mmCIF file of C-alpha atoms in Angstrom:
data_model
loop_
_atom_site.group_PDB
_atom_site.id
_atom_site.type_symbol
_atom_site.label_atom_id
_atom_site.label_comp_id
_atom_site.label_asym_id
_atom_site.label_seq_id
_atom_site.Cartn_x
_atom_site.Cartn_y
_atom_site.Cartn_z
ATOM 1 C CA MET E 1 6.572 57.836 46.000
ATOM 2 C CA ASN E 2 8.755 56.820 48.615
ATOM 3 C CA LEU E 3 5.383 54.780 50.205
ATOM 4 C CA LYS E 4 5.791 53.242 46.966
ATOM 5 C CA ARG E 5 9.475 52.220 47.062
ATOM 6 C CA TYR E 6 8.523 50.837 50.987
ATOM 7 C CA ARG E 7 6.099 48.801 49.731
ATOM 8 C CA ASP E 8 7.834 47.434 46.706
ATOM 9 C CA PHE E 9 10.534 47.011 49.112
ATOM 10 C CA VAL E 10 9.077 45.006 51.495
ATOM 11 C CA ILE E 11 7.466 42.655 48.489
ATOM 12 C CA VAL E 12 11.031 42.074 47.748
ATOM 13 C CA LEU E 13 12.302 41.621 51.224
ATOM 14 C CA LEU E 14 9.337 38.950 52.300
ATOM 15 C CA ALA E 15 9.665 37.173 49.156
ATOM 16 C CA LEU E 16 12.907 36.363 50.089
ATOM 17 C CA ALA E 17 12.050 35.487 53.406
ATOM 18 C CA VAL E 18 8.818 33.613 53.006
ATOM 19 C CA PRO E 19 11.085 30.942 51.304
ATOM 20 C CA PHE E 20 13.501 30.874 53.767
ATOM 21 C CA TRP E 21 11.506 30.908 56.587
ATOM 22 C CA PHE E 22 9.683 27.328 55.139
ATOM 23 C CA LEU E 23 12.936 26.001 54.042
ATOM 24 C CA ARG E 24 14.416 26.856 57.836
ATOM 25 C CA ALA E 25 10.658 25.166 59.521
ATOM 26 C CA SER E 26 12.010 22.124 56.987
ATOM 27 C CA MET E 27 14.062 21.445 57.947
ATOM 28 C CA ARG E 28 15.033 22.074 62.227
ATOM 29 C CA ASP E 29 14.622 18.951 64.660
ATOM 30 C CA PRO E 30 10.749 18.902 65.727
ATOM 31 C CA LYS E 31 11.782 19.087 69.227
ATOM 32 C CA GLN E 32 12.669 22.603 68.375
ATOM 33 C CA ASN E 33 10.093 23.787 66.592
ATOM 34 C CA THR E 34 9.179 26.852 67.340
ATOM 35 C CA GLY E 35 5.301 27.881 67.316
ATOM 36 C CA ALA E 36 5.834 29.957 64.324
ATOM 37 C CA ASP E 37 8.157 27.265 62.955
ATOM 38 C CA ARG E 38 4.835 25.237 63.048
ATOM 39 C CA ILE E 39 2.662 28.076 61.745
ATOM 40 C CA ILE E 40 4.599 27.573 58.931
ATOM 41 C CA ILE E 41 4.857 24.171 58.712
ATOM 42 C CA SER E 42 1.558 23.494 58.549
ATOM 43 C CA ILE E 43 0.776 26.454 56.018
ATOM 44 C CA ALA E 44 3.619 24.915 53.392
ATOM 45 C CA ALA E 45 2.736 21.027 53.645
ATOM 46 C CA PRO E 46 -0.655 21.613 51.481
ATOM 47 C CA ILE E 47 1.039 23.554 49.592
ATOM 48 C CA GLN E 48 3.922 21.415 49.538
ATOM 49 C CA TYR E 49 1.996 17.998 48.799
ATOM 50 C CA ALA E 50 0.171 20.314 46.085
ATOM 51 C CA ALA E 51 3.837 21.149 44.247
ATOM 52 C CA ALA E 52 4.799 17.464 44.495
ATOM 53 C CA THR E 53 1.465 15.862 43.355
ATOM 54 C CA LEU E 54 1.584 19.250 39.545
ATOM 55 C CA ALA E 55 5.034 18.074 39.408
ATOM 56 C CA ARG E 56 4.290 14.365 39.877
ATOM 57 C CA GLY E 57 1.749 14.428 37.220
ATOM 58 C CA LEU E 58 3.497 16.880 34.795
ATOM 59 C CA SER E 59 6.119 13.786 34.520
ATOM 60 C CA ASN E 60 3.989 11.209 34.467
ATOM 61 C CA LEU E 61 2.140 13.091 30.922
ATOM 62 C CA TRP E 62 5.474 13.878 30.369
ATOM 63 C CA GLY E 63 6.500 10.556 29.901
ATOM 64 C CA ASP E 64 3.305 9.452 28.209
ATOM 65 C CA TYR E 65 3.816 11.181 25.451
ATOM 66 C CA ILE E 66 7.331 10.426 25.170
ATOM 67 C CA TYR E 67 6.471 7.075 25.440
ATOM 68 C CA LEU E 68 3.248 7.500 22.664
ATOM 69 C CA VAL E 69 6.211 9.204 20.276
ATOM 70 C CA ASP E 70 8.845 6.483 20.302
ATOM 71 C CA VAL E 71 5.236 3.845 20.282
ATOM 72 C CA LYS E 72 4.301 6.138 17.442
ATOM 73 C CA GLU E 73 7.523 6.022 15.819
ATOM 74 C CA ASP E 74 7.865 2.420 16.524
ATOM 75 C CA ASN E 75 4.459 1.080 14.654
ATOM 76 C CA ALA E 76 5.409 3.051 11.659
ATOM 77 C CA ARG E 77 8.630 1.450 11.469
ATOM 78 C CA GLN E 78 6.890 -2.018 11.810
ATOM 79 C CA ALA E 79 4.571 -0.612 9.101
ATOM 80 C CA SER E 80 6.582 -0.259 6.917
ATOM 81 C CA GLN E 81 8.797 -2.962 7.262
ATOM 82 C CA ILE E 82 5.152 -5.054 6.981
ATOM 83 C CA ALA E 83 4.510 -3.762 4.272
ATOM 84 C CA ARG E 84 7.822 -4.394 1.975
ATOM 85 C CA LEU E 85 7.051 -7.715 3.746
ATOM 86 C CA ARG E 86 4.325 -8.398 1.947
ATOM 87 C CA GLU E 87 5.427 -7.097 -1.168
ATOM 88 C CA ARG E 88 8.125 -9.456 -0.845
ATOM 89 C CA VAL E 89 5.985 -12.417 -0.403
ATOM 90 C CA ARG E 90 3.980 -10.827 -3.107
ATOM 91 C CA LYS E 91 6.428 -11.469 -5.264
ATOM 92 C CA LEU E 92 7.839 -14.811 -4.320
ATOM 93 C CA GLU E 93 4.580 -16.575 -4.263
ATOM 94 C CA ALA E 94 4.033 -14.666 -8.481
ATOM 95 C CA LEU E 95 7.669 -16.728 -9.198
ATOM 96 C CA GLU E 96 6.730 -20.152 -7.505
ATOM 97 C CA GLU E 97 3.191 -19.418 -9.399
ATOM 98 C CA GLU E 98 5.346 -19.168 -12.476
ATOM 99 C CA ASN E 99 7.851 -22.227 -11.870
ATOM 100 C CA ARG E 100 4.979 -24.461 -11.278
ATOM 101 C CA ARG E 101 3.269 -23.640 -15.083
ATOM 102 C CA LEU E 102 6.982 -23.717 -16.425
ATOM 103 C CA ARG E 103 7.312 -26.843 -15.019
ATOM 104 C CA ARG E 104 4.522 -27.873 -15.804
ATOM 105 C CA LEU E 105 5.214 -26.678 -20.182
ATOM 106 C CA LEU E 106 8.560 -28.587 -19.498
ATOM 107 C CA ASP E 107 6.884 -31.759 -18.502
ATOM 108 C CA LEU E 108 4.478 -31.668 -21.591
ATOM 109 C CA ARG E 109 7.087 -30.527 -23.920
ATOM 110 C CA GLN E 110 9.386 -34.519 -22.605
ATOM 111 C CA SER E 111 5.824 -35.650 -23.113
ATOM 112 C CA LEU E 112 5.620 -34.712 -26.956
ATOM 113 C CA ARG E 113 6.790 -36.704 -29.001
ATOM 114 C CA THR E 114 6.765 -33.864 -31.717
ATOM 115 C CA ASP E 115 9.067 -30.959 -32.007
ATOM 116 C CA VAL E 116 8.004 -27.891 -30.498
ATOM 117 C CA VAL E 117 8.509 -24.458 -29.807
ATOM 118 C CA SER E 118 7.135 -22.078 -27.186
ATOM 119 C CA ALA E 119 6.056 -18.995 -26.971
ATOM 120 C CA GLN E 120 4.939 -16.051 -24.772
ATOM 121 C CA VAL E 121 1.538 -14.880 -24.865
ATOM 122 C CA VAL E 122 1.343 -10.954 -25.194
ATOM 123 C CA GLY E 123 -1.628 -9.763 -26.692
ATOM 124 C CA LYS E 124 -5.319 -11.284 -27.436
ATOM 125 C CA SER E 125 -8.128 -10.134 -29.506
ATOM 126 C CA THR E 126 -11.708 -10.770 -29.697
ATOM 127 C CA ASN E 127 -14.047 -10.085 -32.981
ATOM 128 C CA ASP E 128 -17.406 -10.756 -34.224
ATOM 129 C CA PHE E 129 -14.868 -12.888 -36.447
ATOM 130 C CA PHE E 130 -12.555 -14.419 -34.179
ATOM 131 C CA ARG E 131 -11.361 -15.201 -30.793
ATOM 132 C CA VAL E 132 -7.503 -15.384 -30.876
ATOM 133 C CA VAL E 133 -4.174 -14.263 -28.905
ATOM 134 C CA ARG E 134 -0.636 -13.401 -30.305
ATOM 135 C CA VAL E 135 2.086 -15.182 -29.216
ATOM 136 C CA THR E 136 5.748 -14.075 -29.403
ATOM 137 C CA LEU E 137 7.586 -17.256 -29.867
ATOM 138 C CA ASP E 138 11.669 -17.937 -28.461
ATOM 139 C CA ARG E 139 13.188 -18.229 -31.802
ATOM 140 C CA GLU E 140 12.634 -16.733 -35.470
ATOM 141 C CA ALA E 141 8.966 -18.204 -37.121
ATOM 142 C CA ARG E 142 10.169 -19.069 -40.688
ATOM 143 C CA ASP E 143 9.247 -22.805 -39.689
ATOM 144 C CA ILE E 144 5.729 -22.061 -38.540
ATOM 145 C CA GLY E 145 2.937 -22.479 -40.295
ATOM 146 C CA SER E 146 -0.716 -22.348 -40.636
ATOM 147 C CA ASN E 147 -2.937 -24.566 -38.752
ATOM 148 C CA LEU E 148 -0.131 -26.454 -35.978
ATOM 149 C CA PRO E 149 -1.725 -27.081 -32.915
ATOM 150 C CA VAL E 150 -1.091 -24.737 -29.660
ATOM 151 C CA LEU E 151 -1.026 -26.390 -26.411
ATOM 152 C CA SER E 152 -0.767 -25.190 -23.184
ATOM 153 C CA ALA E 153 0.169 -27.292 -19.633
ATOM 154 C CA ASP E 154 -4.160 -27.275 -18.787
ATOM 155 C CA GLY E 155 -4.739 -28.776 -22.493
ATOM 156 C CA VAL E 156 -6.166 -27.345 -26.165
ATOM 157 C CA VAL E 157 -5.506 -24.026 -27.031
ATOM 158 C CA GLY E 158 -5.889 -23.710 -30.570
ATOM 159 C CA THR E 159 -4.107 -23.491 -33.982
ATOM 160 C CA THR E 160 -1.762 -21.094 -35.570
ATOM 161 C CA LEU E 161 -3.337 -18.876 -38.353
ATOM 162 C CA LYS E 162 -0.618 -16.756 -39.050
ATOM 163 C CA SER E 163 3.010 -15.735 -38.282
ATOM 164 C CA ALA E 164 5.162 -12.829 -38.738
ATOM 165 C CA GLY E 165 8.556 -12.543 -38.631
ATOM 166 C CA ASP E 166 8.612 -13.825 -34.342
ATOM 167 C CA THR E 167 4.783 -13.113 -34.040
ATOM 168 C CA VAL E 168 2.105 -15.671 -33.972
ATOM 169 C CA ASP E 169 -1.825 -15.445 -34.286
ATOM 170 C CA VAL E 170 -3.586 -18.931 -32.258
ATOM 171 C CA ARG E 171 -6.880 -18.935 -32.914
ATOM 172 C CA LEU E 172 -8.782 -20.268 -30.045
ATOM 173 C CA VAL E 173 -10.530 -23.383 -29.950
ATOM 174 C CA VAL E 174 -13.305 -21.492 -28.298
ATOM 175 C CA ASP E 175 -13.871 -19.712 -32.011
ATOM 176 C CA GLY E 176 -16.318 -20.283 -34.182
ATOM 177 C CA GLY E 177 -14.021 -21.668 -37.050
ATOM 178 C CA SER E 178 -11.919 -24.214 -35.122
ATOM 179 C CA GLY E 179 -12.680 -27.817 -33.783
ATOM 180 C CA VAL E 180 -11.195 -30.858 -32.297
ATOM 181 C CA ASP E 181 -11.598 -34.293 -32.663
ATOM 182 C CA VAL E 182 -11.921 -35.582 -29.176
ATOM 183 C CA VAL E 183 -13.215 -38.560 -27.225
ATOM 184 C CA VAL E 184 -14.624 -39.635 -23.376
ATOM 185 C CA GLU E 185 -11.523 -40.203 -22.244
ATOM 186 C CA ARG E 186 -14.935 -42.274 -19.182
ATOM 187 C CA THR E 187 -15.979 -44.314 -21.741
ATOM 188 C CA GLY E 188 -14.165 -43.108 -25.087
ATOM 189 C CA ALA E 189 -17.283 -42.260 -26.962
ATOM 190 C CA ARG E 190 -16.284 -40.109 -30.463
ATOM 191 C CA GLY E 191 -17.504 -36.560 -31.212
ATOM 192 C CA PHE E 192 -15.853 -33.084 -32.492
ATOM 193 C CA VAL E 193 -15.333 -30.403 -30.561
ATOM 194 C CA ARG E 194 -16.138 -26.890 -32.411
ATOM 195 C CA GLY E 195 -16.053 -23.341 -30.933
ATOM 196 C CA THR E 196 -19.238 -21.346 -30.560
ATOM 197 C CA GLY E 197 -17.351 -17.773 -31.107
ATOM 198 C CA ASP E 198 -19.593 -16.361 -28.038
ATOM 199 C CA GLU E 199 -17.746 -13.111 -27.496
ATOM 200 C CA SER E 200 -19.351 -13.050 -23.487
ATOM 201 C CA LYS E 201 -17.768 -16.326 -22.514
ATOM 202 C CA TYR E 202 -15.317 -18.820 -23.087
ATOM 203 C CA SER E 203 -17.492 -22.254 -24.277
ATOM 204 C CA CYS E 204 -17.651 -24.941 -26.968
ATOM 205 C CA SER E 205 -20.280 -27.685 -28.269
ATOM 206 C CA VAL E 206 -19.937 -30.971 -29.242
ATOM 207 C CA GLU E 207 -21.342 -32.522 -32.791
ATOM 208 C CA TYR E 208 -21.683 -36.175 -34.206
ATOM 209 C CA VAL E 209 -21.735 -37.597 -30.673
ATOM 210 C CA GLN E 210 -24.313 -39.840 -30.450
ATOM 211 C CA ARG E 211 -27.845 -40.427 -28.937
ATOM 212 C CA THR E 212 -26.532 -43.890 -27.793
ATOM 213 C CA ASP E 213 -23.276 -42.923 -26.463
ATOM 214 C CA GLU E 214 -22.343 -42.271 -22.547
ATOM 215 C CA ILE E 215 -21.744 -39.320 -22.083
ATOM 216 C CA GLU E 216 -22.743 -37.013 -18.524
ATOM 217 C CA VAL E 217 -21.673 -33.575 -17.042
ATOM 218 C CA GLY E 218 -18.282 -33.225 -16.018
ATOM 219 C CA ASP E 219 -16.567 -36.038 -18.300
ATOM 220 C CA LEU E 220 -13.127 -34.802 -19.456
ATOM 221 C CA LEU E 221 -12.794 -34.832 -23.120
ATOM 222 C CA VAL E 222 -9.105 -35.386 -24.845
ATOM 223 C CA THR E 223 -8.087 -35.659 -28.090
ATOM 224 C CA SER E 224 -7.643 -38.573 -30.299
ATOM 225 C CA GLY E 225 -5.377 -38.390 -31.574
ATOM 226 C CA VAL E 226 -7.574 -38.827 -35.199
ATOM 227 C CA GLY E 227 -5.464 -37.248 -38.609
ATOM 228 C CA ARG E 228 -2.284 -36.646 -36.672
ATOM 229 C CA ARG E 229 -3.203 -33.323 -36.236
ATOM 230 C CA PHE E 230 -3.157 -32.892 -32.045
ATOM 231 C CA PRO E 231 -1.039 -35.404 -29.688
ATOM 232 C CA LYS E 232 -3.350 -37.813 -28.390
ATOM 233 C CA GLY E 233 -4.961 -37.581 -25.296
ATOM 234 C CA ILE E 234 -4.237 -33.513 -24.369
ATOM 235 C CA PRO E 235 -7.898 -32.304 -22.290
ATOM 236 C CA VAL E 236 -9.906 -30.596 -24.266
ATOM 237 C CA GLY E 237 -12.865 -29.563 -21.803
ATOM 238 C CA THR E 238 -14.569 -30.724 -19.691
ATOM 239 C CA VAL E 239 -18.921 -31.521 -20.296
ATOM 240 C CA THR E 240 -21.409 -29.342 -19.097
ATOM 241 C CA GLN E 241 -24.292 -29.589 -19.976
ATOM 242 C CA VAL E 242 -25.901 -32.569 -21.791
ATOM 243 C CA VAL E 243 -29.455 -32.082 -23.832
ATOM 244 C CA ARG E 244 -31.161 -35.525 -24.785
ATOM 245 C CA ARG E 245 -34.034 -35.549 -27.073
ATOM 246 C CA ASP E 246 -36.374 -37.557 -27.967
ATOM 247 C CA PHE E 247 -35.824 -37.428 -31.466
ATOM 248 C CA GLY E 248 -32.408 -37.231 -33.878
ATOM 249 C CA ILE E 249 -29.147 -39.301 -34.522
ATOM 250 C CA TYR E 250 -26.878 -36.829 -31.652
ATOM 251 C CA GLN E 251 -27.263 -35.109 -28.320
ATOM 252 C CA GLN E 252 -26.555 -32.087 -27.617
ATOM 253 C CA VAL E 253 -23.275 -31.191 -25.855
ATOM 254 C CA TYR E 254 -21.645 -27.797 -23.974
ATOM 255 C CA VAL E 255 -17.985 -28.131 -22.557
ATOM 256 C CA ALA E 256 -16.258 -25.416 -20.301
ATOM 257 C CA PRO E 257 -12.442 -25.439 -21.832
ATOM 258 C CA ALA E 258 -9.449 -26.971 -19.913
ATOM 259 C CA VAL E 259 -7.600 -23.974 -20.810
ATOM 260 C CA ASP E 260 -8.538 -21.104 -19.208
ATOM 261 C CA PHE E 261 -8.079 -18.579 -21.529
ATOM 262 C CA SER E 262 -7.816 -15.480 -19.185
ATOM 263 C CA ARG E 263 -4.820 -15.831 -17.480
ATOM 264 C CA LEU E 264 -3.150 -17.678 -20.365
ATOM 265 C CA GLU E 265 1.037 -16.285 -20.167
ATOM 266 C CA GLU E 266 2.691 -19.241 -22.259
ATOM 267 C CA VAL E 267 2.127 -22.414 -25.136
ATOM 268 C CA LEU E 268 3.941 -24.382 -27.120
ATOM 269 C CA ILE E 269 3.301 -24.913 -30.596
ATOM 270 C CA VAL E 270 3.727 -27.820 -32.306
ATOM 271 C CA THR E 271 5.969 -28.005 -35.502
ATOM 272 C CA THR E 272 5.410 -30.676 -36.123
ATOM 273 C CA THR E 273 3.511 -34.343 -36.887
ATOM 274 C CA PRO E 274 2.949 -36.420 -33.623
ATOM 275 C CA PRO E 275 4.430 -40.191 -35.054
ATOM 276 C CA GLU E 276 1.894 -42.885 -35.949
ATOM 277 C CA GLU E 277 1.130 -45.148 -32.612
ATOM 278 C CA THR E 278 2.317 -49.001 -33.920
ATOM 279 C CA PRO E 279 -1.153 -51.248 -32.752
ATOM 280 C CA PRO E 280 -1.239 -53.734 -30.313
ATOM 281 C CA GLN E 281 -1.707 -57.188 -32.751
ATOM 282 C CA ALA E 282 2.043 -55.367 -34.149
ATOM 283 C CA GLN E 283 3.610 -54.774 -30.825
ATOM 284 C CA ARG E 284 2.888 -58.105 -29.930
ATOM 285 C CA ARG E 285 4.278 -59.282 -33.326
#
């Protein structure tokens, strides 16, 4: 029991004395070092070097960890800010596109010498009989009858079908029951655009184009103004295919509508008959 107590005492004494000896030997003038001091210093040097290296490594590791934590937080803040900016850019681009559409629609409205009512597309319907969109007017539909021209900034949309309150159903120009008298803008050749009624795509065909009439793929068809139904010169579609046969009176012509109905949002409904154009001879008189 006494041996154990003395052993513990010796261990405690060494634990207190050894660091003191190392410190004493390190702080003394090298010229005054004894042999024991030099032995202690030779033993302590690698230990001190290892301890200093370990401390520097731990310090660098901790510094790198703190740096990475800061970088991660900074990246998260920047990612959040980038997401907000992208959303803001998307909204601004949408507003810019809407303003562009509305400016074009306003230009069309000002160029027409008729009374018009603006409307917003609120629904679309396709079935075996009709290709129809439903629009909401900017005022009551009491004076909106049927078979009135409906236009967009890109061209002819179709004609009114029926109205109820402030909503109007519009028969699209691609519907099988729709028809528009047109001319080829480049050559003046006449024809009659009729919707194909195809449910898989928006398309039209041109009837009554004579074999001798000049018409080519890419030609723009515009309203002729005949019958004063549609204002004159409004785009209807672009020729996509011309089939010329060796027999018959007419050519077979297919047209893509000028209006992208899948993206249609705003329209104008023409509520009065376009004025009759004065012939050039009458103007000279």
